Amino acid sequence: MEKLRIMSVFGTRPEAIKMAPLVKELKTREEIESICCVTAQHRQMLDSVMEVFGLKADCDLDIMTPNQTLSMITTKCLTGMDGAIERFQPDMILVHGDTSTTFAGALSAFYHKVKVGHVEAGLRTYNKYSPYPEEMNRRLVTALADLYFCPTANNRENLLREGIQNGVFVTGNTVIDALKTTVRKEYRFTTDLLNSLDYEHRKVILVTCHRRENYGEPMQNIMEALRDIAEANEDVELVYPVHLSPTVRQTAWRYLTGTPRVHLIDPLDADEMHNLMARSYMVMTDSGGLQEEAPALGKPVLVLRRETERPEAVDAGTVALAGVRYADILRMGNELLHDEAVYARMAHAVNPYGDGFACRRIADAIEWHFGRRAQRPEDFSA
Ligand code: UD1
Ligand code: UDP
């Protein structure tokens, strides 16, 4: 029998980090020919992940332009995917999460009548504009997909409520698989700054902020609160690897340049980032991926957004929604820095998002779906 041709399509940093262990798992399967197609919606940030995880693309659509609009990303991906699908004739296309690459990859598969597997399916806020455009991207991909790989049982419940019953698997999040390969006790950073920070005696706050719905006033509020937290607390070191989006960079530099104890640095490679997180005191972020990684490492997280599609760690008590108002962020940040009881309540490792075997379950599920494996994989339960 011919091998199944499974094409993984991704383009941004988080998709690449979360798809890397899956691409590797698929490569180990005798029944599967694994094809890796990158849109390069992110150029530098994608390339860095490919290098860290030792991945090589079979096909690179190279679509990124500076300050790209959502329509630009979607149309360039769709056009590029036509050629990729014709060339590789996949039996199934795997997309991840909720970016514009995800949506365009799934839509293109549908146009070519190729099956779609959605990795990280079933996350919802039920607010069309938050996160924007991600909430709508993932809902549209739900309509297009054939197989759904949900990180948690809660994600499966969301799909069930929407009438999706078939092809749904609970697998855990592949980000935990990735984290298992990057975090090392003896890890040495590549920069003097990160090697020289006194992680034991100072409180290192790891910050990231990049979401489109935070552009403008919310991001300004966030930056002002971060500035005032760093200014008021002499035992703090705030490390902020700034996303390459020009809008984000302008805002971060405008509000934080010259602030004592604030380190604005370029995006970190994934292994540097994960090891920095493992040594930090707490995390403040609007990122999706960090909300999953930090709890696994026992680090409290303040989410710089109005709502989250990842309620599991909030329920477990390690993540709190700080919102995007200056006063709330300042108050909650200071509380975590000064109130030992609050800190202790939040700083414990929980793993609602996975056990590190998500990729194995996803590959098994694909083989089972195509009749190449007798047993349906067992669902992950936290
Ligand atoms: C995208 C995703 C978002 C995800 C984020 C992860 C969409 C609509 N948004 O948002 O869901 O959370 O990635 O980081 O898909 N840039 C570079 N080099 C890079 C990467 C970005 O220069 O390696 C700059 C470019 O000017 C680019 C801009 O950043 O135009 C914005 O990138 P884009 O992918 O459009 O949006 P993100 O905000 O990164
Ligand atoms: N990340 C990284 N370097 C950085 C910032 C983030 O490697 O400088 C990693 C982070 O650990 C996580 C992923 O990128 O694995 C999250 O991506 P991002 O915050 O860009 O997107 P989101 O998860 O919000 O979609």
XYZ file of C-alpha atoms and ligand atoms in Angstrom:
446
model
C 0.000 0.000 0.000
C 1.209 3.524 -0.757
C 2.229 5.732 2.131
C -0.187 8.389 3.351
C 0.992 11.838 2.293
C 0.449 14.155 5.253
C 1.313 17.798 4.652
C 1.850 20.057 7.663
C 1.285 23.729 6.842
C 2.430 26.515 9.160
C 3.956 29.971 9.000
C 4.281 31.801 12.309
C 6.508 31.261 15.343
C 3.922 29.652 17.638
C 2.618 27.330 14.939
C 6.171 26.239 14.146
C 7.053 25.557 17.791
C 3.880 23.532 18.252
C 4.076 21.690 14.918
C 7.801 20.872 15.109
C 7.421 17.845 17.391
C 4.503 16.609 15.284
C 6.423 16.856 12.006
C 9.186 14.867 13.685
C 6.754 12.253 14.993
C 5.164 11.851 11.539
C 8.614 11.289 10.045
C 9.089 8.234 12.278
C 5.914 6.533 10.958
C 6.314 3.875 8.293
C 2.793 4.421 7.000
C 3.341 8.147 6.474
C 5.271 10.402 4.126
C 5.584 13.671 6.046
C 5.659 16.854 3.966
C 6.486 20.177 5.591
C 5.123 23.296 3.851
C 5.822 26.689 5.390
C 4.050 29.865 4.310
C 6.668 31.983 6.133
C 3.990 34.408 7.319
C 6.820 35.133 9.776
C 10.226 35.078 8.114
C 12.927 35.506 10.769
C 10.877 34.186 13.681
C 9.940 31.078 11.690
C 13.479 30.439 10.490
C 14.736 30.586 14.068
C 12.296 27.851 15.133
C 13.160 25.678 12.126
C 16.806 25.883 13.132
C 16.259 25.178 16.838
C 14.200 22.069 16.066
C 16.304 20.981 13.068
C 13.421 21.127 10.574
C 13.727 21.543 6.807
C 10.807 22.754 4.714
C 9.916 20.779 1.582
C 8.182 23.852 0.276
C 8.454 27.526 1.304
C 5.845 30.048 0.091
C 7.883 32.989 1.468
C 4.876 35.319 1.722
C 5.890 37.804 4.449
C 6.038 41.534 3.829
C 6.615 44.226 6.465
C 3.401 45.507 8.060
C 1.321 42.980 6.156
C -2.472 43.224 6.307
C -4.723 40.263 7.016
C -5.941 40.214 3.402
C -2.387 40.217 2.100
C -1.481 37.177 4.196
C -4.615 35.256 3.253
C -4.461 35.906 -0.480
C -0.739 35.177 -0.773
C -1.135 31.951 1.191
C -4.058 30.808 -0.958
C -2.208 31.444 -4.192
C 0.938 29.743 -2.939
C -0.946 26.743 -1.606
C -2.426 25.980 -5.049
C 1.036 25.106 -6.320
C 2.048 23.222 -3.173
C -1.030 21.007 -3.223
C -0.679 20.285 -6.927
C 2.978 19.382 -6.456
C 2.666 17.110 -3.408
C -0.899 15.730 -3.789
C -1.403 15.262 -0.030
C -4.032 12.933 1.450
C -4.452 15.308 4.366
C -3.315 18.816 5.315
C -2.602 19.602 8.947
C -3.025 23.175 10.128
C -2.443 24.520 13.600
C -4.361 26.926 15.809
C -5.815 30.184 14.586
C -3.516 32.332 12.476
C -4.156 33.618 8.965
C -1.910 30.812 7.679
C -4.148 28.331 9.515
C -7.309 29.662 7.933
C -5.862 29.994 4.432
C -4.239 26.554 4.648
C -7.538 24.925 5.570
C -9.513 26.869 2.962
C -7.038 25.937 0.268
C -7.225 22.265 1.260
C -11.007 22.477 0.946
C -10.758 24.093 -2.503
C -8.668 21.104 -3.584
C -10.923 18.587 -1.795
C -8.080 17.535 0.475
C -8.944 16.492 4.031
C -8.061 18.855 6.872
C -6.730 17.950 10.326
C -6.934 20.803 12.823
C -4.286 20.703 15.545
C -5.212 22.753 18.656
C -8.918 22.634 17.823
C -11.849 23.784 19.923
C -10.448 26.871 21.690
C -13.036 29.619 22.033
C -13.742 32.972 23.652
C -17.037 33.388 21.761
C -16.075 37.020 21.188
C -15.666 37.574 17.459
C -13.187 40.414 17.913
C -11.094 39.036 20.763
C -8.636 37.677 20.011
C -8.804 39.302 16.603
C -8.783 37.785 14.026
C -7.911 34.472 15.711
C -11.324 33.664 17.204
C -12.924 33.811 13.762
C -10.034 31.967 12.118
C -10.451 28.976 14.397
C -14.231 28.916 14.019
C -13.908 28.972 10.242
C -11.341 26.176 10.381
C -13.746 24.138 12.514
C -16.231 24.328 9.637
C -13.574 23.193 7.155
C -11.894 20.405 9.140
C -12.365 16.629 9.094
C -10.279 15.707 12.134
C -10.044 17.773 15.319
C -7.141 17.405 17.719
C -8.292 19.116 20.909
C -5.692 19.861 23.600
C -8.197 19.463 26.465
C -11.589 17.919 27.262
C -12.939 21.453 27.643
C -12.007 22.153 24.010
C -13.887 19.008 22.945
C -16.940 20.221 24.902
C -16.866 23.481 22.918
C -16.967 21.532 19.660
C -19.716 19.214 20.903
C -21.848 22.231 21.775
C -21.409 23.379 18.176
C -22.599 20.010 16.874
C -19.177 18.587 15.968
C -19.205 14.948 17.070
C -17.139 12.975 14.598
C -13.390 12.945 14.213
C -12.741 14.606 17.579
C -9.729 13.502 19.657
C -8.393 14.880 22.942
C -4.645 14.767 22.594
C -3.037 17.322 24.918
C -1.223 20.321 23.476
C 1.875 19.655 21.379
C 3.560 22.646 23.058
C 4.181 20.438 26.094
C 5.909 17.906 23.799
C 8.110 20.761 22.536
C 8.858 22.041 26.029
C 10.108 18.617 27.076
C 12.874 18.850 24.495
C 14.059 22.402 25.202
C 14.176 22.990 28.971
C 17.434 21.897 30.622
C 18.734 22.576 34.122
C 22.280 23.118 32.891
C 21.254 25.300 29.907
C 23.649 28.184 29.077
C 22.172 31.224 27.364
C 23.822 32.707 24.305
C 23.851 36.297 25.592
C 25.739 37.945 28.445
C 22.567 39.619 29.685
C 20.656 36.380 30.249
C 23.699 34.596 31.673
C 24.425 37.436 34.077
C 20.954 37.907 35.592
C 20.757 36.830 39.237
C 17.707 34.579 38.999
C 17.939 33.519 42.633
C 18.014 36.883 44.346
C 16.176 39.111 41.907
C 12.652 38.815 40.576
C 12.846 38.317 36.826
C 9.572 39.177 35.116
C 9.305 37.778 31.601
C 7.078 39.910 29.377
C 5.670 39.506 25.877
C 2.951 41.517 24.172
C 1.952 41.491 20.523
C -1.760 40.946 19.910
C -3.554 42.966 17.263
C -6.568 43.645 19.511
C -4.142 45.276 21.979
C -2.730 47.718 19.402
C -3.340 51.335 20.437
C -4.638 52.267 23.871
C -4.548 48.805 25.509
C -0.888 48.352 24.570
C -0.055 51.841 25.835
C -1.751 51.043 29.157
C 0.217 47.800 29.391
C 3.532 49.542 28.692
C 2.840 52.270 31.269
C 1.997 49.705 33.926
C 5.145 47.691 33.136
C 7.242 50.845 33.322
C 5.819 51.787 36.707
C 6.227 48.277 38.108
C 9.898 48.254 37.106
C 10.472 51.772 38.425
C 8.895 51.074 41.814
C 10.500 47.701 42.518
C 14.275 47.696 42.869
C 14.506 43.908 43.128
C 12.863 43.400 39.729
C 14.449 42.742 36.330
C 11.927 42.947 33.545
C 12.989 41.066 30.414
C 10.912 41.790 27.346
C 11.819 40.088 24.046
C 9.990 42.376 21.639
C 8.060 40.881 18.712
C 9.241 42.015 15.246
C 5.924 43.675 14.380
C 6.757 47.348 13.682
C 3.652 48.514 15.590
C 4.698 46.582 18.673
C 8.316 47.699 18.481
C 7.426 51.367 18.161
C 5.138 51.184 21.210
C 7.571 49.218 23.372
C 10.476 51.534 22.631
C 8.387 54.661 23.033
C 7.210 53.759 26.530
C 10.006 51.658 27.965
C 13.317 52.911 26.569
C 15.600 54.050 29.372
C 13.410 52.663 32.170
C 15.657 51.256 34.894
C 15.660 47.460 35.178
C 13.776 47.016 31.869
C 15.605 44.987 29.221
C 14.108 45.341 25.759
C 15.670 42.640 23.618
C 15.092 40.994 20.245
C 12.886 37.899 19.999
C 14.563 34.903 21.570
C 15.064 31.505 19.995
C 12.551 29.042 21.416
C 15.100 27.161 23.537
C 16.389 30.424 25.060
C 12.841 31.551 25.728
C 11.762 28.320 27.397
C 14.823 28.219 29.634
C 14.421 31.881 30.557
C 10.816 31.173 31.504
C 11.924 28.233 33.626
C 14.185 30.571 35.633
C 11.917 33.584 35.871
C 9.813 34.682 38.845
C 6.627 35.332 36.887
C 5.279 35.968 33.399
C 3.183 38.863 32.094
C 1.880 38.273 28.586
C -0.898 38.461 26.025
C 0.512 35.418 24.216
C -1.452 32.201 23.875
C 1.506 29.836 23.991
C 3.025 31.346 27.124
C -0.250 30.751 28.978
C 0.285 27.043 28.339
C 4.019 26.802 28.909
C 4.411 28.832 32.102
C 1.925 26.773 34.164
C 3.785 23.606 33.205
C 6.949 25.241 34.571
C 5.232 26.422 37.768
C 5.386 30.125 36.903
C 2.484 32.461 37.721
C 1.069 34.247 34.695
C -0.772 37.549 34.439
C -2.646 37.620 31.151
C -2.702 41.048 29.532
C -6.012 40.542 27.770
C -9.701 40.945 28.554
C -10.493 37.259 28.151
C -8.811 33.975 27.420
C -9.647 30.895 25.392
C -7.439 28.943 27.798
C -9.455 28.778 31.036
C -7.893 25.526 32.275
C -4.901 27.111 34.011
C -7.069 29.940 35.339
C -9.218 27.257 36.979
C -6.074 25.590 38.310
C -5.070 28.921 39.869
C -1.737 29.522 38.121
C -2.987 32.051 35.555
C -4.949 35.230 36.305
C -6.590 37.626 33.870
C -5.170 41.102 34.481
C -7.004 42.766 31.591
C -5.675 45.800 29.718
C -6.329 48.630 32.172
C -3.327 50.381 33.707
C -4.574 50.265 37.318
C -5.473 46.558 37.230
C -2.145 45.498 35.737
C -0.204 47.615 38.221
C -2.187 46.279 41.195
C -1.981 42.618 40.187
C 1.681 42.879 39.239
C 2.594 44.450 42.563
C 0.509 41.931 44.453
C 2.422 39.016 42.937
C 5.685 40.745 43.760
C 4.859 41.563 47.395
C 2.211 39.184 48.696
C 3.912 35.881 49.391
C 0.627 34.061 49.938
C -0.733 35.159 46.568
C 2.532 34.165 44.900
C 2.617 30.778 46.603
C -0.980 30.090 45.562
C -0.122 30.681 41.912
C 3.400 29.256 41.687
C 2.858 25.555 41.369
C 3.291 23.384 38.315
C 0.101 22.167 36.661
C -0.312 20.351 33.380
C -3.873 20.803 32.169
C -2.540 21.214 28.630
C -0.727 17.962 28.123
C 1.559 15.155 29.197
C 4.107 15.419 26.403
C 2.554 12.679 24.222
C 0.172 14.775 22.127
C 2.059 14.167 18.879
C 1.983 10.411 19.322
C -1.802 10.527 19.809
C -2.273 12.775 16.760
C -0.175 10.526 14.505
C -2.046 7.457 15.817
C -5.379 9.168 15.191
C -4.415 9.984 11.594
C -3.339 6.391 10.946
C -6.537 5.101 12.547
C -8.688 7.462 10.476
C -7.129 6.177 7.248
C -7.466 2.526 8.308
C -3.744 2.010 8.893
C -4.089 1.241 12.604
C -6.596 -0.969 14.409
C -6.858 0.950 17.662
C -8.250 4.446 18.179
C -5.829 6.338 20.471
C -6.998 6.900 24.022
C -7.929 10.474 24.851
C -5.627 12.550 27.034
C -7.021 13.407 30.443
C -5.371 15.872 32.799
C 0.589 36.502 13.993
C -0.779 35.839 14.193
C -1.100 35.755 15.670
C 0.024 35.112 16.459
C 1.328 35.808 16.149
C 2.436 35.062 16.829
C -2.396 36.314 12.409
C -3.470 37.188 11.931
N -1.814 36.648 13.560
O 0.457 37.851 14.425
O -2.270 34.959 15.848
O -0.262 35.239 17.831
O 1.558 35.809 14.737
O 3.588 35.807 16.961
O -2.084 35.345 11.753
N 7.566 40.445 11.331
C 8.848 40.394 10.866
N 9.530 39.218 10.964
C 9.005 38.108 11.507
C 7.683 38.168 11.982
C 6.976 39.331 11.882
O 9.378 41.379 10.377
O 9.681 37.080 11.582
C 6.812 41.718 11.229
C 6.397 42.056 9.790
O 6.470 43.435 9.609
C 4.936 41.591 9.756
C 4.494 41.965 11.150
O 5.609 41.624 11.988
O 4.219 42.218 8.732
C 3.251 41.303 11.666
O 3.256 39.904 11.429
P 1.841 39.144 11.248
O 2.116 37.699 11.016
O 1.013 39.855 10.246
O 1.104 39.365 12.614
P 1.492 38.992 14.093
O 1.087 40.135 14.933
O 2.876 38.491 14.146
N 8.559 32.654 22.034
C 9.902 32.582 21.643
N 10.652 33.729 21.649
C 10.161 34.929 22.024
C 8.788 34.992 22.406
C 8.021 33.841 22.384
O 10.386 31.519 21.318
O 10.902 35.898 22.025
C 7.763 31.428 22.027
C 7.000 31.126 23.287
O 7.786 30.445 24.227
C 5.865 30.274 22.750
C 5.573 30.895 21.400
O 6.756 31.582 21.041
O 6.290 28.934 22.530
C 4.422 31.833 21.505
O 4.365 32.601 20.365
P 3.697 34.023 20.307
O 3.625 34.620 21.656
O 4.402 34.774 19.236
O 2.242 33.706 19.738
P 0.885 33.206 20.392
O 1.160 32.012 21.220
O 0.324 34.347 21.171
O 0.020 32.924 19.219
